[in-house]
CSV table of C-alpha atoms in Angstrom, one decimal:
chain,number,residue,atom,x,y,z
A,414,MET,CA,10.9,18.1,61.2
A,415,ILE,CA,14.3,16.9,62.2
A,416,ARG,CA,16.1,19.8,60.6
A,417,SER,CA,13.5,22.2,62.3
A,418,ASN,CA,14.1,20.8,65.7
A,419,LEU,CA,17.9,21.0,65.3
A,420,PHE,CA,17.7,24.6,64.2
A,421,ALA,CA,15.3,25.5,67.1
A,422,ARG,CA,17.6,23.9,69.6
A,423,ARG,CA,20.6,25.9,68.4
A,424,ILE,CA,18.6,29.1,68.6
A,425,ALA,CA,17.5,28.3,72.1
A,426,ALA,CA,21.0,27.5,73.2
A,427,ALA,CA,22.1,31.0,72.2
A,428,PHE,CA,19.3,32.7,74.2
A,429,ALA,CA,18.7,30.2,77.1
A,430,PRO,CA,18.6,31.8,80.6
A,431,LYS,CA,21.8,31.2,82.5
A,432,ASN,CA,19.9,29.4,85.3
A,433,ALA,CA,18.2,27.0,82.9
A,434,SER,CA,19.2,23.4,83.2
A,435,PRO,CA,21.4,22.3,80.3
A,436,CYS,CA,20.2,19.7,77.9
A,437,ALA,CA,23.3,17.7,77.2
A,438,VAL,CA,23.4,15.5,74.2
A,439,SER,CA,26.3,13.2,73.5
A,440,PRO,CA,28.1,14.1,70.2
A,441,ALA,CA,28.3,10.4,69.5
A,442,SER,CA,24.5,9.9,69.8
A,443,PRO,CA,22.4,9.6,66.7
A,444,VAL,CA,20.4,12.7,65.9
A,445,ILE,CA,17.0,10.8,66.2
A,446,ASP,CA,17.9,9.4,69.6
A,447,ALA,CA,19.0,12.8,70.8
A,448,LEU,CA,15.7,14.3,69.8
A,449,VAL,CA,13.7,11.5,71.4
A,450,ASN,CA,15.6,11.3,74.6
A,451,ASN,CA,15.6,15.1,75.1
A,452,SER,CA,12.0,15.9,74.1
A,453,HIS,CA,11.7,18.3,77.0
A,454,CYS,CA,14.7,20.3,75.5
A,455,ALA,CA,13.0,20.4,72.2
A,456,SER,CA,9.8,21.8,73.8
A,457,TYR,CA,11.8,24.5,75.6
A,458,THR,CA,13.7,25.2,72.3
A,459,THR,CA,10.6,25.9,70.4
A,460,SER,CA,9.1,28.2,73.0
A,461,ALA,CA,12.5,30.0,73.4
A,462,ALA,CA,12.8,30.5,69.7
A,463,ILE,CA,9.3,31.9,69.5
A,464,HIS,CA,9.8,34.2,72.5
A,465,HIS,CA,13.1,35.8,71.2
A,466,PHE,CA,12.2,36.1,67.5
A,467,SER,CA,8.5,37.0,67.5
A,468,THR,CA,8.1,40.7,66.6
A,469,PRO,CA,4.8,42.5,66.4
A,470,LEU,CA,3.7,42.8,62.8
A,471,ALA,CA,3.4,46.6,63.0
A,472,ALA,CA,7.1,46.9,63.9
A,473,HIS,CA,8.2,45.7,60.4
A,474,PRO,CA,8.4,48.5,57.8
A,475,ALA,CA,5.9,48.3,55.0
A,476,SER,CA,7.2,46.3,52.1
A,477,ARG,CA,7.2,47.8,48.7
A,478,HIS,CA,5.1,45.8,46.3
A,479,PHE,CA,5.7,45.6,42.6
A,480,SER,CA,3.4,44.3,39.9
A,481,SER,CA,4.8,42.0,37.3
A,482,SER,CA,4.6,44.8,34.7
A,483,ASP,CA,6.5,47.2,37.1
A,484,THR,CA,9.4,44.8,37.6
A,485,ALA,CA,9.7,44.2,33.9
A,486,THR,CA,9.7,47.9,33.2
A,487,GLU,CA,12.3,48.5,35.9
A,488,LEU,CA,14.6,45.7,34.6
A,489,GLY,CA,14.2,46.9,31.0
A,490,SER,CA,15.1,50.5,32.0
A,491,ILE,CA,18.2,49.4,33.8
A,492,LEU,CA,19.3,47.2,30.9
A,493,GLN,CA,18.6,50.0,28.4
A,494,ARG,CA,20.8,52.3,30.5
A,495,GLU,CA,23.6,49.8,30.4
A,496,ILE,CA,23.2,49.2,26.7
A,497,GLU,CA,23.5,53.0,26.0
A,498,GLU,CA,26.6,53.3,28.2
A,499,GLU,CA,28.3,50.4,26.4
A,500,THR,CA,27.3,51.6,23.0
A,501,GLU,CA,28.6,55.1,23.7
A,502,ALA,CA,31.9,53.6,24.8
A,503,ALA,CA,32.2,51.5,21.7
A,504,ALA,CA,31.3,54.4,19.4
A,505,GLU,CA,34.8,55.7,19.9
A,506,TYR,CA,36.1,53.1,17.5
A,507,ASP,CA,33.3,53.4,15.0
A,508,GLY,CA,32.8,49.6,14.8
A,509,ASN,CA,36.5,48.9,14.3
A,510,LEU,CA,39.0,47.2,16.6
A,511,PRO,CA,40.8,49.5,19.1
A,512,PRO,CA,44.0,50.9,17.5
A,513,ASP,CA,46.4,48.8,19.6
A,514,LEU,CA,44.5,45.6,18.9
A,515,ALA,CA,44.0,46.4,15.2
A,516,GLU,CA,47.8,46.8,14.8
A,517,LEU,CA,48.5,43.6,16.6
A,518,ASP,CA,45.7,41.8,14.7
A,519,ALA,CA,47.2,42.7,11.4
A,520,GLU,CA,50.6,41.3,12.5
A,521,ILE,CA,49.1,38.1,13.9
A,522,ARG,CA,47.0,37.4,10.8
A,523,GLN,CA,50.2,37.3,8.7
A,524,LYS,CA,51.1,34.0,10.3
A,525,TRP,CA,47.7,32.8,11.6
A,526,THR,CA,44.2,32.3,10.3
A,527,VAL,CA,41.8,33.6,12.9
A,528,VAL,CA,38.2,32.2,12.9
A,529,GLU,CA,35.4,33.6,15.0
A,530,GLY,CA,32.7,31.2,16.1
A,531,ILE,CA,32.5,27.4,15.8
A,532,SER,CA,31.4,25.4,12.8
A,533,GLY,CA,28.0,23.9,13.5
A,534,ILE,CA,27.2,26.5,16.2
A,535,GLY,CA,27.3,29.7,14.3
A,536,SER,CA,29.6,32.7,13.6
A,537,VAL,CA,29.6,36.3,14.4
A,538,GLY,CA,27.1,38.4,12.5
A,539,GLY,CA,24.3,35.9,11.9
A,540,GLY,CA,25.0,32.8,14.0
A,541,GLU,CA,23.6,31.6,17.3
A,542,THR,CA,23.6,34.0,20.2
A,543,GLY,CA,26.9,34.0,22.0
A,544,SER,CA,28.6,32.0,19.2
A,545,GLY,CA,31.4,34.5,18.8
A,546,ALA,CA,32.6,34.0,22.3
A,547,THR,CA,35.0,31.3,21.2
A,548,MET,CA,37.9,32.0,18.9
A,549,ARG,CA,40.1,29.6,16.9
A,550,MET,CA,43.5,30.2,15.3
A,551,PHE,CA,45.3,28.0,12.8
A,552,ARG,CA,49.0,28.6,12.1
A,553,LYS,CA,49.6,28.9,8.4
A,554,GLU,CA,53.0,27.3,8.5
A,555,PRO,CA,52.9,23.6,9.6
A,556,GLY,CA,55.0,22.3,12.4
A,557,SER,CA,57.7,19.7,12.2
A,558,LYS,CA,56.8,16.7,10.0
A,559,GLY,CA,53.7,18.4,8.8
A,560,ALA,CA,51.9,18.8,12.1
A,561,LYS,CA,49.0,21.2,12.1
A,562,ILE,CA,49.1,23.8,14.9
A,563,GLY,CA,45.9,25.4,16.3
A,564,VAL,CA,44.8,27.5,19.2
A,565,VAL,CA,41.4,27.9,20.9
A,566,PHE,CA,40.3,30.4,23.5
A,567,HIS,CA,37.1,31.7,25.0
A,568,CYS,CA,36.5,35.4,25.7
A,569,GLN,CA,35.6,34.7,29.3
A,570,ASP,CA,38.7,32.7,30.1
A,571,THR,CA,40.6,35.8,31.2
A,572,GLU,CA,41.3,36.4,34.9
A,573,GLU,CA,43.3,38.9,37.0
A,574,ASP,CA,47.0,37.9,37.1
A,575,VAL,CA,47.3,38.0,40.9
A,576,ARG,CA,50.9,37.5,42.1
A,577,PHE,CA,51.5,38.7,45.7
A,578,ASP,CA,54.9,40.2,46.3
A,579,ALA,CA,55.3,41.1,49.9
A,580,GLU,CA,58.3,43.4,49.4
A,581,GLN,CA,56.6,45.3,46.6
A,582,GLU,CA,53.4,45.6,48.6
A,583,LEU,CA,55.4,47.0,51.6
A,584,ALA,CA,57.2,49.4,49.4
A,585,THR,CA,54.0,50.7,47.9
A,586,TYR,CA,52.5,51.1,51.3
A,587,ARG,CA,55.5,53.1,52.5
A,588,ASP,CA,55.3,55.3,49.4
A,589,ASP,CA,51.6,56.0,50.0
A,590,GLU,CA,52.3,56.9,53.6
A,591,GLU,CA,55.0,59.3,52.7
A,592,ALA,CA,52.8,60.9,50.1
A,593,GLY,CA,50.1,61.3,52.7
A,594,GLY,CA,47.5,59.8,50.6
A,595,ASP,CA,46.3,56.6,49.0
A,596,GLY,CA,48.7,56.7,46.1
A,597,GLY,CA,46.2,58.1,43.6
A,598,GLU,CA,44.2,56.0,41.1
A,599,GLU,CA,45.3,52.3,41.1
A,600,GLU,CA,46.5,50.8,37.8
A,601,GLU,CA,44.2,48.2,36.2
A,602,PRO,CA,45.4,44.8,37.2
A,603,ALA,CA,47.2,42.7,34.5
A,604,GLN,CA,45.2,40.0,32.8
A,605,ALA,CA,46.0,36.4,32.5
A,606,VAL,CA,44.2,34.0,30.1
A,607,ARG,CA,43.8,30.2,29.7
A,608,PHE,CA,43.8,28.7,26.2
A,609,GLY,CA,44.4,25.4,24.4
A,610,VAL,CA,47.1,24.6,21.9
A,611,THR,CA,46.6,21.7,19.5
A,612,VAL,CA,49.2,19.7,17.6
A,613,SER,CA,47.6,17.3,15.1
A,614,LYS,CA,49.1,14.6,12.9
A,615,GLY,CA,48.0,11.3,11.6
A,616,GLY,CA,44.4,11.6,12.9
A,617,LYS,CA,45.6,12.2,16.5
A,618,THR,CA,45.9,15.4,18.4
A,619,VAL,CA,47.9,16.5,21.5
A,620,VAL,CA,46.1,19.2,23.5
A,621,LEU,CA,48.3,21.4,25.6
A,622,GLN,CA,46.2,23.5,28.0
A,623,CYS,CA,48.1,26.7,28.7
A,624,ARG,CA,48.0,29.8,30.8
A,625,SER,CA,49.6,33.1,29.9
A,626,ASP,CA,50.3,35.6,32.6
A,627,GLY,CA,50.1,39.4,32.4
A,628,ASP,CA,53.7,39.6,31.1
A,629,GLY,CA,53.1,37.2,28.2
A,630,HIS,CA,54.9,34.2,29.8
A,631,VAL,CA,53.2,31.0,28.8
A,632,ASN,CA,53.0,28.0,31.1
A,633,VAL,CA,51.7,24.6,30.2
A,634,GLU,CA,49.1,23.2,32.7
A,635,SER,CA,48.1,19.9,31.2
A,636,VAL,CA,48.8,17.7,28.2
A,637,VAL,CA,46.2,15.2,26.9
A,638,VAL,CA,45.9,13.1,23.7
A,639,ARG,CA,42.7,12.9,21.6
A,640,ASP,CA,41.5,11.2,18.5
A,641,GLY,CA,40.8,13.4,15.5
A,642,ASP,CA,42.4,16.3,13.6
A,643,ALA,CA,42.8,19.9,14.7
A,644,GLU,CA,39.4,21.0,13.4
A,645,SER,CA,37.4,18.4,15.2
A,646,VAL,CA,39.4,18.6,18.4
A,647,LEU,CA,39.3,22.4,18.5
A,648,ALA,CA,35.5,22.3,17.9
A,649,ALA,CA,35.1,19.7,20.7
A,650,LEU,CA,37.2,21.8,23.1
A,651,ALA,CA,35.2,24.9,22.2
A,652,GLY,CA,32.0,23.1,22.8
A,653,GLY,CA,33.2,21.8,26.2
A,654,GLU,CA,33.5,18.2,25.0
A,655,GLY,CA,37.3,18.0,25.2
A,656,THR,CA,37.6,16.7,28.8
A,657,HIS,CA,35.4,13.6,29.0
A,658,ALA,CA,35.6,12.1,32.4
A,659,ALA,CA,35.7,8.7,30.9
A,660,LEU,CA,38.9,9.4,28.9
A,661,TYR,CA,42.4,9.5,30.3
A,662,GLN,CA,43.3,13.1,31.1
A,663,GLY,CA,47.0,12.7,31.1
A,664,PRO,CA,49.3,12.8,34.1
A,665,GLU,CA,49.2,15.5,36.8
A,666,PHE,CA,51.4,18.0,35.0
A,667,THR,CA,53.1,19.4,38.1
A,668,GLU,CA,54.2,15.8,39.1
A,669,LEU,CA,56.2,15.4,35.9
A,670,ALA,CA,60.0,15.8,36.0
A,671,GLU,CA,60.8,19.5,36.0
A,672,ASP,CA,62.9,19.3,32.9
A,673,LEU,CA,60.0,17.6,31.1
A,674,GLN,CA,57.6,20.4,32.2
A,675,GLU,CA,60.1,23.0,31.0
A,676,SER,CA,60.5,21.2,27.7
A,677,PHE,CA,56.8,21.2,27.0
A,678,SER,CA,56.7,25.0,27.6
A,679,ARG,CA,59.6,25.5,25.2
A,680,TYR,CA,57.9,23.4,22.6
A,681,VAL,CA,54.7,25.6,22.9
A,682,ALA,CA,56.8,28.7,22.5
A,683,LYS,CA,59.3,27.6,19.8
A,684,GLU,CA,57.6,24.8,17.8
A,685,CYS,CA,54.0,26.1,18.1
A,686,GLY,CA,54.9,29.8,17.7
A,687,ILE,CA,53.1,30.9,20.9
A,688,ASP,CA,55.3,33.9,21.6
A,689,GLU,CA,54.6,37.0,23.7
A,690,ASN,CA,52.7,38.7,20.8
A,691,VAL,CA,50.4,35.8,20.4
A,692,ALA,CA,49.8,35.6,24.1
A,693,ALA,CA,49.1,39.4,24.2
A,694,TYR,CA,46.7,39.0,21.2
A,695,ILE,CA,44.7,36.3,22.9
A,696,ILE,CA,44.3,38.5,26.0
A,697,MET,CA,43.4,41.7,24.1
A,698,TYR,CA,41.1,39.9,21.7
A,699,SER,CA,39.3,38.1,24.5
A,700,ASP,CA,38.6,41.4,26.2
A,701,TYR,CA,37.3,42.9,23.0
A,702,ARG,CA,35.1,39.9,22.2
A,703,GLU,CA,33.8,39.8,25.8
A,704,GLN,CA,32.6,43.4,25.5
A,705,GLU,CA,30.9,42.7,22.2
A,706,GLU,CA,29.2,39.6,23.6
A,707,TYR,CA,28.1,41.4,26.7
A,708,LEU,CA,26.4,44.1,24.6
A,709,SER,CA,24.7,41.4,22.5
A,710,TRP,CA,23.7,39.5,25.6
A,711,MET,CA,22.0,42.6,27.1
A,712,LYS,CA,20.1,43.4,23.8
A,713,THR,CA,18.8,39.8,23.5
A,714,THR,CA,17.8,39.8,27.2
A,715,ILE,CA,15.9,43.0,27.0
A,716,ASP,CA,14.1,41.9,23.9
A,717,ILE,CA,12.9,38.8,25.7
A,718,LEU,CA,12.2,40.0,29.2
A,719,ASP,CA,11.0,43.6,28.8
């Protein structure tokens, strides 16, 4: 009731006649007291709200009514349309990786073991629905002093690499103006991706959460330490269990000394082997897997709901 009266009073204030006496309520007064002490305002509020918002029923257009079977059929037809469009687009590659990705994939797998899916959850082609959304990579060559290097990323961790450049935007605008148009079709925005790099040794693992921009530059965003080897930590990260609130999450990375931040980034690039090719592979493979998972998601959804 309290929320209704407050709402009605705000409505009335907007439509109250100019000669109506104001109903002043001190901002410092409790809400209950304000309602009790200004009961005549509340009465006016209710009638004003009814007067200004009551519309004859005939004035409203007739609503379109759907039966439960109609809505299921409609949803199923739209999903089927989307499935056919995605299947047609994917048919171009005949079930294989796109050429650019296939070439990069062959190069990456010379130095890395790529694993689709998570142990205990499932794997692509027979595992749990959506299990192929997470990818893991293990570097074949160990790091210094035998450290095991791993990478984990999710196909939905990509985002537009938005970097506003005022001078570039102004130059683009001027070019469009001179051309007398809108500059034609805009280029697809560059993609950025977040992923985790693990360095394991002696039953302990350092997790470096990273972000790669559209140019392949990798920046470290956080560094945490976890118990367990690379396999267990990567599986925990993939399952969303790697950032327990009860555990120390490491220092605020941006508050570290600048040379320390830069040193972590160089370590990821040089010691862990996360170069521009690996960063590009993560972005491209994420996009590919997302499309595959989207198609699978629609097929499963239509089977259940239609």
